[in-house]
Amino acid sequence: MEGLKVSDANLVVYIHPSKAGKVSQSILRELSTLLFKYNEIFDGVVLAYDVTIQNKNAKVLPGIYPCFGVKLKAKMLLFSPKPDMLLEGKVVKLGKESLHVIVLGFSSASIAEEDIREEFRYRIKHGEEVFASTSHKRHVIKVGSMIQFLVKSFDEEILHISGSLIPVNTGSTKWLHKNMEEGSMVDRKKKRKDDRSEMHEHSTELLDDVGFSLKNEGRPKKSKRQRHAEQS
Amino acid sequence: MGVELATDRPGFYEMVDVDVSDSELVYHVRDALKSVSQGDSDHYNQLIAVMHYTGRLAPDEVAMLVTSLKALSGSISYIDIIHHESLLSSIFGMSMWNYGPDVMDALVELIISLAASNGKFVDSCLDMLVRNFMPPKSYLDLLGHPRGLARKHEVLDRVHSALSHIADLVPLAPMRLTPIILQRMPHMFDKEALIVIYVESMLLLESSALGELVGSTMLMALVDRLIDLDVEISWDDIIHEDSGKGIFDMELEDVDDIIDHAEIDGFEHPRGTAGSQILGTNAVADKLDSLMVLICEHLKSCADGERLTKVFETLLQSFWVTVLNAYKSKFSQFVMFYACSLDPEHCGERFAVFLADIFVCRTHPALTRMSAVAYLASYLSRGKFLPLSLIASTLKRLVDWCLEYCHVQNGEEKTINLEAHRVFYSGCQAIMYVLCFRMRSMMDSHRLKSQLLHMPLEPIFCHQLDPLKVCLPSIVEEFLRQAKAAHLFTVSETFLFNNLLESDLSKAFGGMERLDMFFPFDPCLLKKCDRFIRPSFVYWSMVKTTYDDGEDCSSEEDINEYFDGNGKSYMESGITRSLDEHDLDLDEFEYQLNKMSITPRNSLKNGLIFKLENPFRMPARIRPSTSPESL
């Protein structure tokens, strides 16, 4: 799936002096305020982070509350869908006029009737509402299926995607995987598959860690490179 | 499905043929929507007119409304936030309370579709649903009737299921929902019925699937609201909290006069601002009462659903942030009391440990620590559900801390700075207070008796810092009396407190806030929520003291007689009875009062219209009101 990227970031987190006894906890808390919000600087929605404290020394910011700035190096998992990207999501609601999908469990997407290609017709099969392909019998989209769709636009505030099923390489992922007939599709899919598997590894790894402790917290990094803070 | 023309109201479907299919209707609506941007708003305006159908709707109007809403649901992608602003504001302005179930269903379907289709509509949709927590003002009176209640269930069921549907389709919706709910919360001076119905929805959300995400915020906001109301009930408007007993007494006399006037007038329009404030705070007390009842019922259902431990953590957090540091909260803390009573093993113990931790921790401000130990002392004394072992172990913690403190204080101090040692004095007073209530029971248990006898009480109380002289005399007196009877330790001096209403010394350590006279779990005076508290509450008259050998039977009888079937508060019944029998014999009455509470003598200001007991106020005599209704 496109739209996921891992970025390296140099951060400085300013901590209130009252939290001087529990620095890592307050760093995590501060960074967790970034989660699931679109961040302009990172150009994406922060999904997960992996943080290492660069330096035990922190600069004190003069002021009424002398907060001290801890320099960090972080790997951020970002979600930034751009128009014409292909995303995957699970169908949660299906109606004659629209299709509602949830991507990565947190971002909602909707595909309007006019953005679904002619190939798909709304039917009721065995009491269930589906979009069935008229050209390929087994190509069916129903509630619970994973589909691949094209991004039309992305609302950064509510993280809502407006999608489209017009292009040929969109539709039910199960069917698209199985269908290896078209050569160009195979190549593109293979490349996307590789990217996707890499992304999945990354994301699952990082998503696992985020819930618990910092991965490298406490363990000194082998290469100590001093980087200047790009970001405050 | 065919559509019948509405002949009496010029409608949207005049242009349309009689037999129209649903999909054709949808295309019609889409055309109407599309044509707005091209300048032609006729059909569009007619559509808006349909949305504005009010009052009792005829069946064909209902049908028109339903089909229009359904058609709109089918044309979601054609709705533009800018061009169709008036249509959207009409839809969002609709109140589900005004319609029947058919319209409600269609409207809810439309709202859900709108929210799911475009991120821009989510906030407005959520806002519309939250506004529907409450009926229109005109509807409030109907809520008492069966028809109103039925409508309420219809609306709220749909609203809450709509919220959960939207949360399914837009996973981040709950995050947007929380600030909307807090913003729309009725002001504390709004009508009670409005506040109550909104809070009901908040609690419903807490126990719903969304509760995982929004529940804790709901609870904390509710506790904040409790404190807001609590703080409004105060004596400050009537009695000024100045130093000097004399002035205070006089002011209390004035209050009596005000009350007399109020009685004479039949409570209609008491003269003067103070009088109207008496009635004003009565309404606030009722609101607080209703909210506390709701929360207690909710806690009960949490306990039944085995969720209490988790909810309790939120409550505890809220208590710490809001209640503990609020200036002498009057009744809000009883929510904690009730929660603890529902689960003494976990919650009950957790609360005691939590308070003790705050007391012994040096990094908390002194006032917080004093407040915490005041809560702890009152809690340990009044909680019927608390195991004696917990009380004993907590007491031991307090004693150990005080002893440690004594050891640290060395050197001959000619004059003791009472304020500097105020945390210590509050700890000592807490120990004495708890022992006044629990000494007998502890002495009756073999194991705890030896534990108690081994506690280093003597070195603490006979220390140079002299807590016996500094702490509140009534408590010291009662404690020494019981200690003597139990042969706890020997005290060389006899402490005589000849009607000392309070010690100036105790006031010194209590400070401006008078935390020396803060007994937060003294009997709750709110009528309705009292029934939750009473079964687990220890009233002073129930307490067996160590010197109480022959009076056991009589006190038991007294209790049985004092507990009314009507659920009148104990104090009320007691006063009524004493009034009936003793015909306003003040001395006898005082004796009864003294038996009821360990709080400083003559401190109960009973007989006032809103039944407030302010033991932390300076004790003074107040003539009780003659008529039972006023109690």
PDB file of N, CA and C in Angstrom, chain B residues 429-480:
ATOM      1  N   GLN B 429      -5.100  14.744  65.180  1.00  0.00           N
ATOM      2  CA  GLN B 429      -6.552  14.884  65.317  1.00  0.00           C
ATOM      3  C   GLN B 429      -7.258  13.767  64.557  1.00  0.00           C
ATOM      4  N   ALA B 430      -6.701  13.411  63.416  1.00  0.00           N
ATOM      5  CA  ALA B 430      -7.298  12.327  62.633  1.00  0.00           C
ATOM      6  C   ALA B 430      -7.273  11.024  63.404  1.00  0.00           C
ATOM      7  N   ILE B 431      -6.140  10.757  64.030  1.00  0.00           N
ATOM      8  CA  ILE B 431      -6.020   9.518  64.812  1.00  0.00           C
ATOM      9  C   ILE B 431      -7.056   9.500  65.926  1.00  0.00           C
ATOM     10  N   MET B 432      -7.164  10.617  66.614  1.00  0.00           N
ATOM     11  CA  MET B 432      -8.122  10.672  67.718  1.00  0.00           C
ATOM     12  C   MET B 432      -9.555  10.498  67.222  1.00  0.00           C
ATOM     13  N   TYR B 433      -9.845  11.155  66.125  1.00  0.00           N
ATOM     14  CA  TYR B 433     -11.204  11.085  65.565  1.00  0.00           C
ATOM     15  C   TYR B 433     -11.586   9.650  65.228  1.00  0.00           C
ATOM     16  N   VAL B 434     -10.677   8.977  64.539  1.00  0.00           N
ATOM     17  CA  VAL B 434     -10.965   7.596  64.150  1.00  0.00           C
ATOM     18  C   VAL B 434     -11.141   6.728  65.382  1.00  0.00           C
ATOM     19  N   LEU B 435     -10.286   6.954  66.382  1.00  0.00           N
ATOM     20  CA  LEU B 435     -10.382   6.120  67.579  1.00  0.00           C
ATOM     21  C   LEU B 435     -11.663   6.389  68.350  1.00  0.00           C
ATOM     22  N   CYS B 436     -12.166   7.612  68.285  1.00  0.00           N
ATOM     23  CA  CYS B 436     -13.451   7.886  68.948  1.00  0.00           C
ATOM     24  C   CYS B 436     -14.528   6.970  68.397  1.00  0.00           C
ATOM     25  N   PHE B 437     -14.476   6.723  67.111  1.00  0.00           N
ATOM     26  CA  PHE B 437     -15.500   5.889  66.484  1.00  0.00           C
ATOM     27  C   PHE B 437     -15.209   4.411  66.622  1.00  0.00           C
ATOM     28  N   ARG B 438     -13.938   4.072  66.561  1.00  0.00           N
ATOM     29  CA  ARG B 438     -13.602   2.663  66.373  1.00  0.00           C
ATOM     30  C   ARG B 438     -12.935   1.996  67.552  1.00  0.00           C
ATOM     31  N   MET B 439     -12.673   2.765  68.612  1.00  0.00           N
ATOM     32  CA  MET B 439     -11.885   2.191  69.699  1.00  0.00           C
ATOM     33  C   MET B 439     -12.559   0.967  70.280  1.00  0.00           C
ATOM     34  N   ARG B 440     -13.844   1.097  70.533  1.00  0.00           N
ATOM     35  CA  ARG B 440     -14.559  -0.008  71.174  1.00  0.00           C
ATOM     36  C   ARG B 440     -14.479  -1.282  70.340  1.00  0.00           C
ATOM     37  N   SER B 441     -14.748  -1.122  69.020  1.00  0.00           N
ATOM     38  CA  SER B 441     -14.724  -2.316  68.166  1.00  0.00           C
ATOM     39  C   SER B 441     -13.329  -2.925  68.121  1.00  0.00           C
ATOM     40  N   MET B 442     -12.326  -2.043  68.146  1.00  0.00           N
ATOM     41  CA  MET B 442     -10.970  -2.578  68.103  1.00  0.00           C
ATOM     42  C   MET B 442     -10.628  -3.284  69.401  1.00  0.00           C
ATOM     43  N   MET B 443     -11.085  -2.733  70.506  1.00  0.00           N
ATOM     44  CA  MET B 443     -10.808  -3.369  71.781  1.00  0.00           C
ATOM     45  C   MET B 443     -11.531  -4.699  71.903  1.00  0.00           C
ATOM     46  N   ASP B 444     -12.656  -4.801  71.230  1.00  0.00           N
ATOM     47  CA  ASP B 444     -13.409  -6.047  71.303  1.00  0.00           C
ATOM     48  C   ASP B 444     -12.730  -7.173  70.542  1.00  0.00           C
ATOM     49  N   SER B 445     -11.890  -6.798  69.577  1.00  0.00           N
ATOM     50  CA  SER B 445     -11.186  -7.844  68.832  1.00  0.00           C
ATOM     51  C   SER B 445      -9.853  -8.090  69.498  1.00  0.00           C
ATOM     52  N   HIS B 446      -9.585  -9.332  69.794  1.00  0.00           N
ATOM     53  CA  HIS B 446      -8.397  -9.682  70.562  1.00  0.00           C
ATOM     54  C   HIS B 446      -7.112  -9.235  69.880  1.00  0.00           C
ATOM     55  N   ARG B 447      -7.037  -9.534  68.591  1.00  0.00           N
ATOM     56  CA  ARG B 447      -5.812  -9.233  67.849  1.00  0.00           C
ATOM     57  C   ARG B 447      -5.607  -7.732  67.724  1.00  0.00           C
ATOM     58  N   LEU B 448      -6.695  -7.039  67.384  1.00  0.00           N
ATOM     59  CA  LEU B 448      -6.569  -5.602  67.179  1.00  0.00           C
ATOM     60  C   LEU B 448      -6.343  -4.881  68.495  1.00  0.00           C
ATOM     61  N   LYS B 449      -6.888  -5.462  69.576  1.00  0.00           N
ATOM     62  CA  LYS B 449      -6.693  -4.840  70.881  1.00  0.00           C
ATOM     63  C   LYS B 449      -5.207  -4.785  71.204  1.00  0.00           C
ATOM     64  N   SER B 450      -4.529  -5.907  71.006  1.00  0.00           N
ATOM     65  CA  SER B 450      -3.097  -5.900  71.313  1.00  0.00           C
ATOM     66  C   SER B 450      -2.351  -4.961  70.377  1.00  0.00           C
ATOM     67  N   GLN B 451      -2.823  -4.900  69.123  1.00  0.00           N
ATOM     68  CA  GLN B 451      -2.189  -4.001  68.163  1.00  0.00           C
ATOM     69  C   GLN B 451      -2.345  -2.553  68.630  1.00  0.00           C
ATOM     70  N   LEU B 452      -3.550  -2.268  69.090  1.00  0.00           N
ATOM     71  CA  LEU B 452      -3.839  -0.903  69.534  1.00  0.00           C
ATOM     72  C   LEU B 452      -3.026  -0.554  70.772  1.00  0.00           C
ATOM     73  N   LEU B 453      -2.985  -1.504  71.707  1.00  0.00           N
ATOM     74  CA  LEU B 453      -2.256  -1.221  72.935  1.00  0.00           C
ATOM     75  C   LEU B 453      -0.776  -1.039  72.686  1.00  0.00           C
ATOM     76  N   HIS B 454      -0.310  -1.655  71.599  1.00  0.00           N
ATOM     77  CA  HIS B 454       1.110  -1.526  71.290  1.00  0.00           C
ATOM     78  C   HIS B 454       1.444  -0.284  70.501  1.00  0.00           C
ATOM     79  N   MET B 455       0.423   0.393  70.043  1.00  0.00           N
ATOM     80  CA  MET B 455       0.696   1.606  69.251  1.00  0.00           C
ATOM     81  C   MET B 455       1.269   2.684  70.144  1.00  0.00           C
ATOM     82  N   PRO B 456       2.301   3.340  69.672  1.00  0.00           N
ATOM     83  CA  PRO B 456       2.979   4.342  70.507  1.00  0.00           C
ATOM     84  C   PRO B 456       2.204   5.654  70.602  1.00  0.00           C
ATOM     85  N   LEU B 457       1.012   5.573  71.178  1.00  0.00           N
ATOM     86  CA  LEU B 457       0.190   6.782  71.247  1.00  0.00           C
ATOM     87  C   LEU B 457       0.696   7.753  72.304  1.00  0.00           C
ATOM     88  N   GLU B 458       1.163   7.187  73.391  1.00  0.00           N
ATOM     89  CA  GLU B 458       1.564   8.054  74.494  1.00  0.00           C
ATOM     90  C   GLU B 458       2.693   9.006  74.116  1.00  0.00           C
ATOM     91  N   PRO B 459       3.769   8.473  73.509  1.00  0.00           N
ATOM     92  CA  PRO B 459       4.839   9.406  73.149  1.00  0.00           C
ATOM     93  C   PRO B 459       4.372  10.513  72.204  1.00  0.00           C
ATOM     94  N   ILE B 460       3.379  10.200  71.384  1.00  0.00           N
ATOM     95  CA  ILE B 460       2.909  11.225  70.454  1.00  0.00           C
ATOM     96  C   ILE B 460       2.101  12.285  71.200  1.00  0.00           C
ATOM     97  N   PHE B 461       1.161  11.819  71.975  1.00  0.00           N
ATOM     98  CA  PHE B 461       0.250  12.781  72.599  1.00  0.00           C
ATOM     99  C   PHE B 461       0.873  13.523  73.760  1.00  0.00           C
ATOM    100  N   CYS B 462       1.883  12.938  74.352  1.00  0.00           N
ATOM    101  CA  CYS B 462       2.518  13.625  75.460  1.00  0.00           C
ATOM    102  C   CYS B 462       3.779  14.340  75.031  1.00  0.00           C
ATOM    103  N   HIS B 463       3.949  14.433  73.745  1.00  0.00           N
ATOM    104  CA  HIS B 463       5.145  15.103  73.227  1.00  0.00           C
ATOM    105  C   HIS B 463       5.081  16.589  73.520  1.00  0.00           C
ATOM    106  N   GLN B 464       6.222  17.174  73.466  1.00  0.00           N
ATOM    107  CA  GLN B 464       6.388  18.600  73.663  1.00  0.00           C
ATOM    108  C   GLN B 464       5.435  19.433  72.781  1.00  0.00           C
ATOM    109  N   LEU B 465       5.152  18.918  71.594  1.00  0.00           N
ATOM    110  CA  LEU B 465       4.293  19.653  70.677  1.00  0.00           C
ATOM    111  C   LEU B 465       2.843  19.734  71.157  1.00  0.00           C
ATOM    112  N   ASP B 466       2.522  18.837  72.103  1.00  0.00           N
ATOM    113  CA  ASP B 466       1.262  18.923  72.834  1.00  0.00           C
ATOM    114  C   ASP B 466       0.000  18.932  71.956  1.00  0.00           C
ATOM    115  N   PRO B 467      -0.190  17.894  71.183  1.00  0.00           N
ATOM    116  CA  PRO B 467      -1.382  17.879  70.342  1.00  0.00           C
ATOM    117  C   PRO B 467      -2.679  17.894  71.138  1.00  0.00           C
ATOM    118  N   LEU B 468      -2.659  17.387  72.364  1.00  0.00           N
ATOM    119  CA  LEU B 468      -3.896  17.332  73.134  1.00  0.00           C
ATOM    120  C   LEU B 468      -4.402  18.729  73.460  1.00  0.00           C
ATOM    121  N   LYS B 469      -3.483  19.650  73.559  1.00  0.00           N
ATOM    122  CA  LYS B 469      -3.931  21.011  73.864  1.00  0.00           C
ATOM    123  C   LYS B 469      -4.332  21.758  72.610  1.00  0.00           C
ATOM    124  N   VAL B 470      -3.749  21.327  71.495  1.00  0.00           N
ATOM    125  CA  VAL B 470      -3.939  22.112  70.278  1.00  0.00           C
ATOM    126  C   VAL B 470      -5.152  21.652  69.480  1.00  0.00           C
ATOM    127  N   CYS B 471      -5.385  20.363  69.489  1.00  0.00           N
ATOM    128  CA  CYS B 471      -6.467  19.858  68.641  1.00  0.00           C
ATOM    129  C   CYS B 471      -7.831  20.247  69.200  1.00  0.00           C
ATOM    130  N   LEU B 472      -8.808  20.024  68.416  1.00  0.00           N
ATOM    131  CA  LEU B 472     -10.171  20.441  68.739  1.00  0.00           C
ATOM    132  C   LEU B 472     -10.618  19.841  70.083  1.00  0.00           C
ATOM    133  N   PRO B 473     -11.028  20.658  71.021  1.00  0.00           N
ATOM    134  CA  PRO B 473     -11.307  20.170  72.371  1.00  0.00           C
ATOM    135  C   PRO B 473     -12.356  19.074  72.440  1.00  0.00           C
ATOM    136  N   SER B 474     -13.406  19.193  71.666  1.00  0.00           N
ATOM    137  CA  SER B 474     -14.452  18.175  71.771  1.00  0.00           C
ATOM    138  C   SER B 474     -13.937  16.805  71.387  1.00  0.00           C
ATOM    139  N   ILE B 475     -13.087  16.790  70.376  1.00  0.00           N
ATOM    140  CA  ILE B 475     -12.531  15.508  69.952  1.00  0.00           C
ATOM    141  C   ILE B 475     -11.580  14.979  71.015  1.00  0.00           C
ATOM    142  N   VAL B 476     -10.737  15.876  71.526  1.00  0.00           N
ATOM    143  CA  VAL B 476      -9.763  15.464  72.537  1.00  0.00           C
ATOM    144  C   VAL B 476     -10.477  14.911  73.761  1.00  0.00           C
ATOM    145  N   GLU B 477     -11.517  15.591  74.139  1.00  0.00           N
ATOM    146  CA  GLU B 477     -12.247  15.175  75.339  1.00  0.00           C
ATOM    147  C   GLU B 477     -12.845  13.782  75.175  1.00  0.00           C
ATOM    148  N   GLU B 478     -13.515  13.607  74.041  1.00  0.00           N
ATOM    149  CA  GLU B 478     -14.147  12.308  73.796  1.00  0.00           C
ATOM    150  C   GLU B 478     -13.099  11.212  73.722  1.00  0.00           C
ATOM    151  N   PHE B 479     -12.001  11.527  73.048  1.00  0.00           N
ATOM    152  CA  PHE B 479     -10.923  10.548  72.908  1.00  0.00           C
ATOM    153  C   PHE B 479     -10.347  10.154  74.254  1.00  0.00           C
ATOM    154  N   LEU B 480     -10.076  11.155  75.088  1.00  0.00           N
ATOM    155  CA  LEU B 480      -9.476  10.851  76.385  1.00  0.00           C
ATOM    156  C   LEU B 480     -10.427  10.057  77.255  1.00  0.00           C
TER     157      LEU B 480
END
